[in-house]
Coordinates of C-alpha atoms and ligand atoms in Angstrom, one line a residue:
M524 CA 111.8 39.5 154.7
L525 CA 114.6 38.4 152.5
K526 CA 118.0 38.6 154.0
T527 CA 120.7 40.4 152.0
P528 CA 123.4 37.9 151.3
N529 CA 127.0 39.1 151.6
N530 CA 127.9 40.6 148.2
N531 CA 131.5 41.3 149.0
N532 CA 134.4 39.9 147.1
P533 CA 136.0 37.6 149.7
F534 CA 139.5 38.3 148.1
E535 CA 139.3 41.9 149.2
S536 CA 140.6 40.9 152.6
W537 CA 143.5 39.2 150.9
N538 CA 144.3 42.5 149.2
I539 CA 144.1 41.1 145.7
G540 CA 141.7 41.9 143.0
S541 CA 139.5 45.0 142.8
G542 CA 136.4 43.9 140.8
P543 CA 133.4 41.9 142.1
K544 CA 135.1 38.6 141.1
L545 CA 138.8 37.5 141.0
I546 CA 140.1 37.0 137.5
I547 CA 143.2 34.8 137.2
A548 CA 144.5 34.2 133.7
G549 CA 147.7 33.2 132.0
P550 CA 149.2 30.3 130.1
C551 CA 148.9 26.7 131.1
S552 CA 152.7 26.6 131.1
A553 CA 155.5 29.2 131.1
E554 CA 157.4 28.2 127.9
S555 CA 159.9 30.9 127.4
E556 CA 160.6 34.4 128.8
D557 CA 159.2 36.0 125.6
Q558 CA 156.0 33.9 125.6
L559 CA 155.3 34.6 129.3
L560 CA 156.1 38.3 129.1
G561 CA 154.3 38.8 125.8
T562 CA 151.2 37.1 127.2
A563 CA 151.4 39.0 130.5
R564 CA 151.6 42.4 128.7
E565 CA 148.5 41.6 126.7
L566 CA 146.6 40.3 129.7
V567 CA 147.0 43.6 131.6
A568 CA 144.7 45.2 129.0
C569 CA 142.1 42.5 129.9
N570 CA 142.0 43.8 133.4
I571 CA 142.9 40.6 135.1
D572 CA 143.8 40.4 138.8
V573 CA 146.4 37.6 138.9
L574 CA 148.8 36.1 136.3
R575 CA 149.0 32.3 136.3
A576 CA 151.6 30.0 134.8
G577 CA 152.6 26.4 135.4
I578 CA 156.3 25.7 135.5
W579 CA 156.2 22.1 136.9
K580 CA 153.6 20.3 134.8
P581 CA 151.9 17.2 135.9
R582 CA 151.6 15.5 132.5
T583 CA 149.6 12.3 132.0
K584 CA 152.4 10.6 130.0
P585 CA 156.2 10.9 130.4
G586 CA 158.2 12.2 127.5
T587 CA 155.8 15.2 127.0
F588 CA 156.6 18.8 127.9
A589 CA 156.9 18.7 131.7
G590 CA 157.4 22.5 132.2
V591 CA 160.5 24.6 132.3
G592 CA 161.1 24.2 136.0
A593 CA 162.6 26.7 138.5
E594 CA 164.1 28.8 135.6
G595 CA 160.6 30.0 134.9
L596 CA 160.2 31.6 138.4
A597 CA 162.6 34.4 137.4
W598 CA 160.4 35.1 134.3
L599 CA 157.3 35.3 136.5
A600 CA 159.1 37.7 138.8
R601 CA 160.0 39.8 135.8
A602 CA 156.4 39.7 134.5
R603 CA 155.2 40.9 137.9
Q604 CA 157.7 43.7 138.0
E605 CA 156.6 44.9 134.5
T606 CA 152.8 44.5 134.9
A607 CA 152.4 44.9 138.7
L608 CA 150.2 41.8 138.5
P609 CA 150.5 39.3 141.4
V610 CA 151.6 35.9 140.1
I611 CA 150.4 32.3 141.0
V612 CA 152.3 29.0 140.3
E613 CA 151.3 25.4 140.8
V614 CA 153.2 23.5 143.5
A615 CA 153.3 19.7 144.0
T616 CA 156.3 19.1 146.3
P617 CA 158.0 20.8 149.2
S618 CA 160.9 21.7 147.0
H619 CA 158.5 23.5 144.6
V620 CA 157.2 25.4 147.7
D621 CA 160.7 26.4 148.8
A622 CA 161.6 27.6 145.3
C623 CA 158.5 29.7 145.0
L624 CA 158.9 31.3 148.5
E625 CA 162.5 32.1 147.7
Q626 CA 161.5 33.9 144.5
G627 CA 158.6 35.8 146.3
I628 CA 155.8 34.2 144.3
D629 CA 152.5 35.8 145.5
L630 CA 150.1 32.9 145.5
L631 CA 150.3 29.1 145.1
W632 CA 147.9 26.6 143.7
V633 CA 147.7 22.9 144.2
G634 CA 146.8 20.8 141.2
A635 CA 144.1 18.1 140.9
R636 CA 146.6 15.3 140.8
T637 CA 148.2 16.5 144.1
T638 CA 145.0 17.2 146.0
V639 CA 144.1 13.6 145.5
N640 CA 147.1 12.4 147.5
P641 CA 147.0 12.9 151.3
F642 CA 150.7 12.2 151.6
S643 CA 151.6 14.9 149.1
M644 CA 149.1 17.3 150.7
Q645 CA 150.6 16.7 154.1
A646 CA 154.1 17.3 152.8
L647 CA 152.9 20.6 151.2
A648 CA 151.2 21.6 154.4
D649 CA 154.4 20.9 156.4
A650 CA 156.5 22.9 154.0
L651 CA 154.0 25.8 154.3
R652 CA 153.7 25.8 158.1
G653 CA 153.9 29.3 159.4
V654 CA 154.0 31.0 156.0
D655 CA 151.4 33.6 155.2
I656 CA 150.7 33.0 151.5
P657 CA 147.4 32.4 149.8
V658 CA 146.9 28.9 148.5
L659 CA 144.2 27.7 146.0
V660 CA 143.3 24.1 146.2
K661 CA 141.9 22.5 143.0
N662 CA 139.4 19.7 143.4
P663 CA 140.9 16.1 143.3
I664 CA 140.5 14.4 139.9
N665 CA 137.8 12.1 141.4
P666 CA 134.4 13.6 142.6
D667 CA 135.2 13.2 146.3
I668 CA 134.3 16.4 148.3
D669 CA 135.7 15.0 151.5
L670 CA 139.1 14.4 149.9
W671 CA 139.0 17.9 148.6
L672 CA 138.1 19.3 152.1
G673 CA 140.7 17.0 153.7
A674 CA 143.4 18.8 151.6
V675 CA 142.1 22.2 152.7
E676 CA 142.1 21.1 156.3
R677 CA 145.7 19.9 156.2
L678 CA 146.7 23.4 155.0
S679 CA 144.5 25.2 157.5
R680 CA 145.9 23.0 160.4
A681 CA 149.4 24.1 159.3
G682 CA 148.2 27.7 160.0
L683 CA 147.4 29.0 156.5
Q684 CA 144.6 31.5 156.7
K685 CA 144.1 32.4 153.0
I686 CA 142.8 29.3 151.4
A687 CA 140.4 29.1 148.4
V688 CA 139.2 26.2 146.3
V689 CA 139.2 25.8 142.6
H690 CA 136.6 23.8 140.7
R691 CA 138.3 22.3 137.6
G692 CA 135.9 19.3 136.9
F693 CA 136.4 15.6 137.4
S694 CA 137.8 12.7 135.3
A695 CA 135.4 10.2 133.9
A696 CA 136.1 7.0 131.9
N697 CA 133.7 7.7 129.0
E698 CA 133.9 10.4 126.4
N699 CA 131.9 13.5 127.0
L700 CA 131.5 17.1 125.8
Y701 CA 133.7 18.2 128.6
R702 CA 137.3 17.2 129.2
N703 CA 136.6 17.0 132.9
R704 CA 132.9 16.7 134.0
P705 CA 131.7 19.6 136.0
Y706 CA 129.3 17.7 138.4
W707 CA 128.1 21.1 139.6
T708 CA 126.4 19.6 142.6
I709 CA 129.8 19.1 144.2
P710 CA 130.9 22.8 144.2
I711 CA 127.4 23.7 145.2
E712 CA 127.7 21.3 148.2
M713 CA 131.1 22.9 148.9
K714 CA 129.5 26.4 149.0
L715 CA 126.7 25.2 151.3
R716 CA 129.0 23.4 153.7
H717 CA 131.7 26.0 153.7
P718 CA 130.4 29.4 152.7
E719 CA 133.5 31.0 154.2
I720 CA 135.9 29.3 151.7
P721 CA 136.1 31.4 148.4
I722 CA 135.4 29.3 145.4
I723 CA 136.8 29.8 141.9
C724 CA 135.9 28.1 138.7
D725 CA 138.5 26.9 136.1
P726 CA 136.4 26.7 132.9
S727 CA 139.5 25.9 130.8
H728 CA 140.2 22.5 132.4
I729 CA 136.5 21.7 132.7
S730 CA 135.8 22.3 129.0
G731 CA 139.1 21.3 127.4
D732 CA 138.1 23.5 124.5
G733 CA 138.4 27.2 124.1
R734 CA 135.0 27.5 122.5
L735 CA 133.3 26.2 125.6
V736 CA 135.0 28.4 128.1
F737 CA 132.5 31.2 127.9
A738 CA 129.5 29.0 128.7
V739 CA 131.1 27.2 131.6
A740 CA 132.4 30.5 133.0
Q741 CA 128.9 32.0 132.8
K742 CA 127.4 29.0 134.5
A743 CA 129.9 29.4 137.4
L744 CA 129.0 33.1 137.7
D745 CA 125.3 32.2 137.8
L746 CA 126.1 29.8 140.6
L747 CA 127.8 32.7 142.5
F748 CA 131.4 31.5 142.2
D749 CA 133.9 34.1 143.5
G750 CA 136.2 34.1 140.6
L751 CA 137.6 32.5 137.4
M752 CA 140.9 31.0 136.5
I753 CA 141.2 30.9 132.7
E754 CA 144.1 29.7 130.5
A755 CA 145.3 32.3 128.0
H756 CA 148.3 32.2 125.7
I757 CA 149.8 34.7 123.3
A758 CA 149.6 32.1 120.5
P759 CA 147.4 29.2 121.7
E760 CA 147.9 27.1 118.6
T761 CA 151.7 26.8 119.4
A762 CA 151.2 26.0 123.1
L763 CA 153.3 23.2 124.5
S764 CA 150.5 22.0 126.8
D765 CA 146.6 22.3 126.7
A766 CA 146.7 24.1 123.3
R767 CA 143.0 23.4 122.5
Q768 CA 141.6 25.0 125.6
Q769 CA 143.8 28.2 125.8
L770 CA 142.4 31.5 124.7
A771 CA 144.3 34.2 122.8
P772 CA 144.3 37.5 124.8
D773 CA 141.8 39.1 122.5
Q774 CA 139.5 36.1 122.9
L775 CA 139.8 36.3 126.7
A776 CA 139.0 40.0 126.5
E777 CA 135.9 39.2 124.5
V778 CA 134.8 36.4 127.0
L779 CA 135.3 38.8 129.9
R780 CA 133.3 41.5 128.2
R781 CA 130.4 39.2 127.4
L782 CA 130.1 37.5 130.8
D783 CA 127.3 38.7 133.0
F784 CA 128.8 39.2 136.4
K785 CA 125.6 38.5 138.4
R786 CA 124.9 40.3 141.6
A787 CA 124.4 38.1 144.7
Y788 CA 121.2 40.1 145.4
S789 CA 119.2 43.1 144.2
D790 CA 117.6 45.6 146.5
D791 CA 115.2 46.8 143.8
I792 CA 111.7 46.8 145.4
E793 CA 109.9 45.4 142.3
F794 CA 112.4 42.6 142.0
T795 CA 112.2 41.6 145.7
T796 CA 108.3 41.7 145.7
T797 CA 108.0 39.6 142.5
L798 CA 110.6 37.1 143.8
E799 CA 108.8 36.7 147.1
Q800 CA 105.5 36.1 145.3
L801 CA 107.1 33.4 143.1
R802 CA 108.8 31.8 146.0
E803 CA 105.4 31.5 147.8
Q804 CA 104.2 29.6 144.8
I805 CA 107.2 27.3 145.0
D806 CA 106.5 26.7 148.7
L807 CA 102.9 25.7 147.9
A808 CA 104.1 23.4 145.0
D809 CA 106.6 21.8 147.3
E810 CA 103.9 21.1 149.9
T811 CA 101.8 19.4 147.2
I812 CA 104.8 17.3 146.2
I813 CA 105.5 16.2 149.8
A814 CA 101.8 15.4 150.4
A815 CA 101.7 13.3 147.2
L816 CA 104.9 11.4 148.3
T817 CA 103.5 10.7 151.7
K818 CA 100.3 9.3 150.2
R819 CA 102.4 7.2 147.8
M820 CA 104.5 5.8 150.6
R821 CA 101.3 4.9 152.6
I822 CA 100.1 2.8 149.7
V823 CA 103.6 1.3 149.3
D824 CA 103.4 0.2 153.0
E825 CA 100.0 -1.4 152.3
I826 CA 101.3 -3.3 149.3
G827 CA 104.3 -4.4 151.5
Q828 CA 102.0 -5.9 154.1
Y829 CA 100.0 -7.6 151.3
K830 CA 103.1 -9.1 149.6
Q831 CA 104.3 -10.3 153.0
K832 CA 101.0 -12.0 153.8
N833 CA 101.1 -13.8 150.4
H834 CA 104.8 -14.7 150.5
V835 CA 105.6 -12.6 147.5
A836 CA 109.0 -10.9 147.0
I837 CA 109.4 -7.1 147.4
L838 CA 111.1 -6.5 144.1
Q839 CA 108.9 -7.0 141.0
P840 CA 111.2 -6.2 138.1
E841 CA 108.5 -6.1 135.4
R842 CA 106.4 -3.7 137.4
W843 CA 109.5 -1.5 138.1
K844 CA 110.4 -1.4 134.4
E845 CA 106.9 -0.5 133.5
I846 CA 106.8 2.3 136.1
L847 CA 110.1 3.8 135.0
T848 CA 109.2 3.8 131.3
S849 CA 105.7 5.2 131.7
R850 CA 106.8 7.9 134.2
I851 CA 109.7 9.0 131.9
D852 CA 107.2 9.2 129.1
A853 CA 104.8 11.2 131.1
G854 CA 107.6 13.5 132.2
L855 CA 108.9 14.0 128.6
K856 CA 105.4 15.1 127.5
R857 CA 105.5 17.8 130.2
N858 CA 109.0 19.0 129.4
L859 CA 110.7 17.2 132.3
S860 CA 114.0 15.6 131.1
E861 CA 114.6 11.9 130.9
R862 CA 117.6 12.2 133.2
F863 CA 115.5 14.0 135.8
M864 CA 112.6 11.5 135.7
R865 CA 115.0 8.5 135.9
E866 CA 116.8 9.9 138.9
L867 CA 113.6 10.9 140.6
Y868 CA 112.0 7.5 140.2
R869 CA 115.2 5.6 141.1
C870 CA 115.1 7.5 144.4
I871 CA 111.4 7.0 145.0
H872 CA 111.7 3.3 144.1
A873 CA 114.7 2.8 146.4
E874 CA 112.8 4.4 149.3
S875 CA 109.7 2.3 148.5
I876 CA 111.8 -0.9 148.8
L877 CA 113.2 0.3 152.2
H878 CA 109.6 0.9 153.3
Q879 CA 108.5 -2.6 152.3
E880 CA 111.6 -4.2 153.9
A881 CA 110.6 -2.4 157.1
Q882 CA 107.1 -3.8 156.8
F883 CA 108.5 -7.3 156.3
K884 CA 110.7 -7.0 159.4
K885 CA 107.7 -5.7 161.5
D886 CA 105.7 -8.7 160.4
D887 CA 108.6 -11.1 161.2
Q888 CA 108.7 -9.8 164.7
N889 CA 104.9 -10.3 165.2
Ligands
PEP2105 C1 146.8 23.6 135.2 O1 146.1 24.4 135.8 O2 147.5 23.8 134.2 C2 146.6 22.2 135.7 C3 147.6 21.2 135.4 O3 145.5 22.0 136.3 P1 144.8 20.7 136.9 O4 145.5 20.3 138.2 O5 143.4 21.2 137.1 O6 144.8 19.6 135.9
MN2106 MN1 146.6 23.4 131.8

């Protein structure tokens, strides 16, 4: 029998949001009272749950727009009063926390450049000790799940109960389609290790381009993320930060309309029967794969012994090159991607070397 996974919106217990997923939207930065209020008014019509705006901006270079500072908090309070939307702000230092708490900001988020620094995270945790406010922790800029979880743990040790994580992609040295690479295996691992922590996707900072936001958001929903944080600005082309990735309110409405908010599970009898049948086939296919790998490793061991007896080195670069090229070729002919075949065979080859090293050690002991 298939178990019914929990289909509830985890944010319900925080008393925010009403739909199946939490939708946070708003400008990258609050720039003026008119810009913020104008954006907020339009976003209400998009049915969002939380209004975001940065007022202290962690910019890569000095001399660029660094946010309006504490002055913007009053604008956020006004936007909330007018729209009834809860508001969320980025905090990076204890003084930011104090200013937000004083102004009654509803939720806080910690940015990628802060999560990465354990000293900053500890200072934030200390400033928040004993405070009951939801905090969203963006992933660190580097793909390190333990650093991300360490930041969460510092907050939870300070007594915070409402903590969620935000996947905003990871910095990479080389140019790519994405501004920040998604490395989806990391948020998936996060979900597996900590199913109790709600996870939100920020497709704006992953894509860096408004035209890619829909595709990244849809992928996140397909992976059962619990919500989205999307940058939206009343006039994106005039934005003082992240102009390229912000959506105009009507573009955001269109993205939200087109997104398929997948269910975690369907009770439909035809669906569950078909899925079970297909999964049985997958189980059989996996058994065949494991049997084939076992057989391959047995032969690898035999070759290891033979190389040892003849004093021949384990690594044979020419043979390895030939295997990799021919297997990638064979995979491509069957619609398996080059990247997949390369990773698969790298993994198999590394394991084969370990096996042969073990054979060599065994023989040394004899
Ligand atoms: C932001 O949300 O505007 C921001 C600065 O995010 P990040 O920390 O993901 O770069
Ligand atoms: Mn931004």
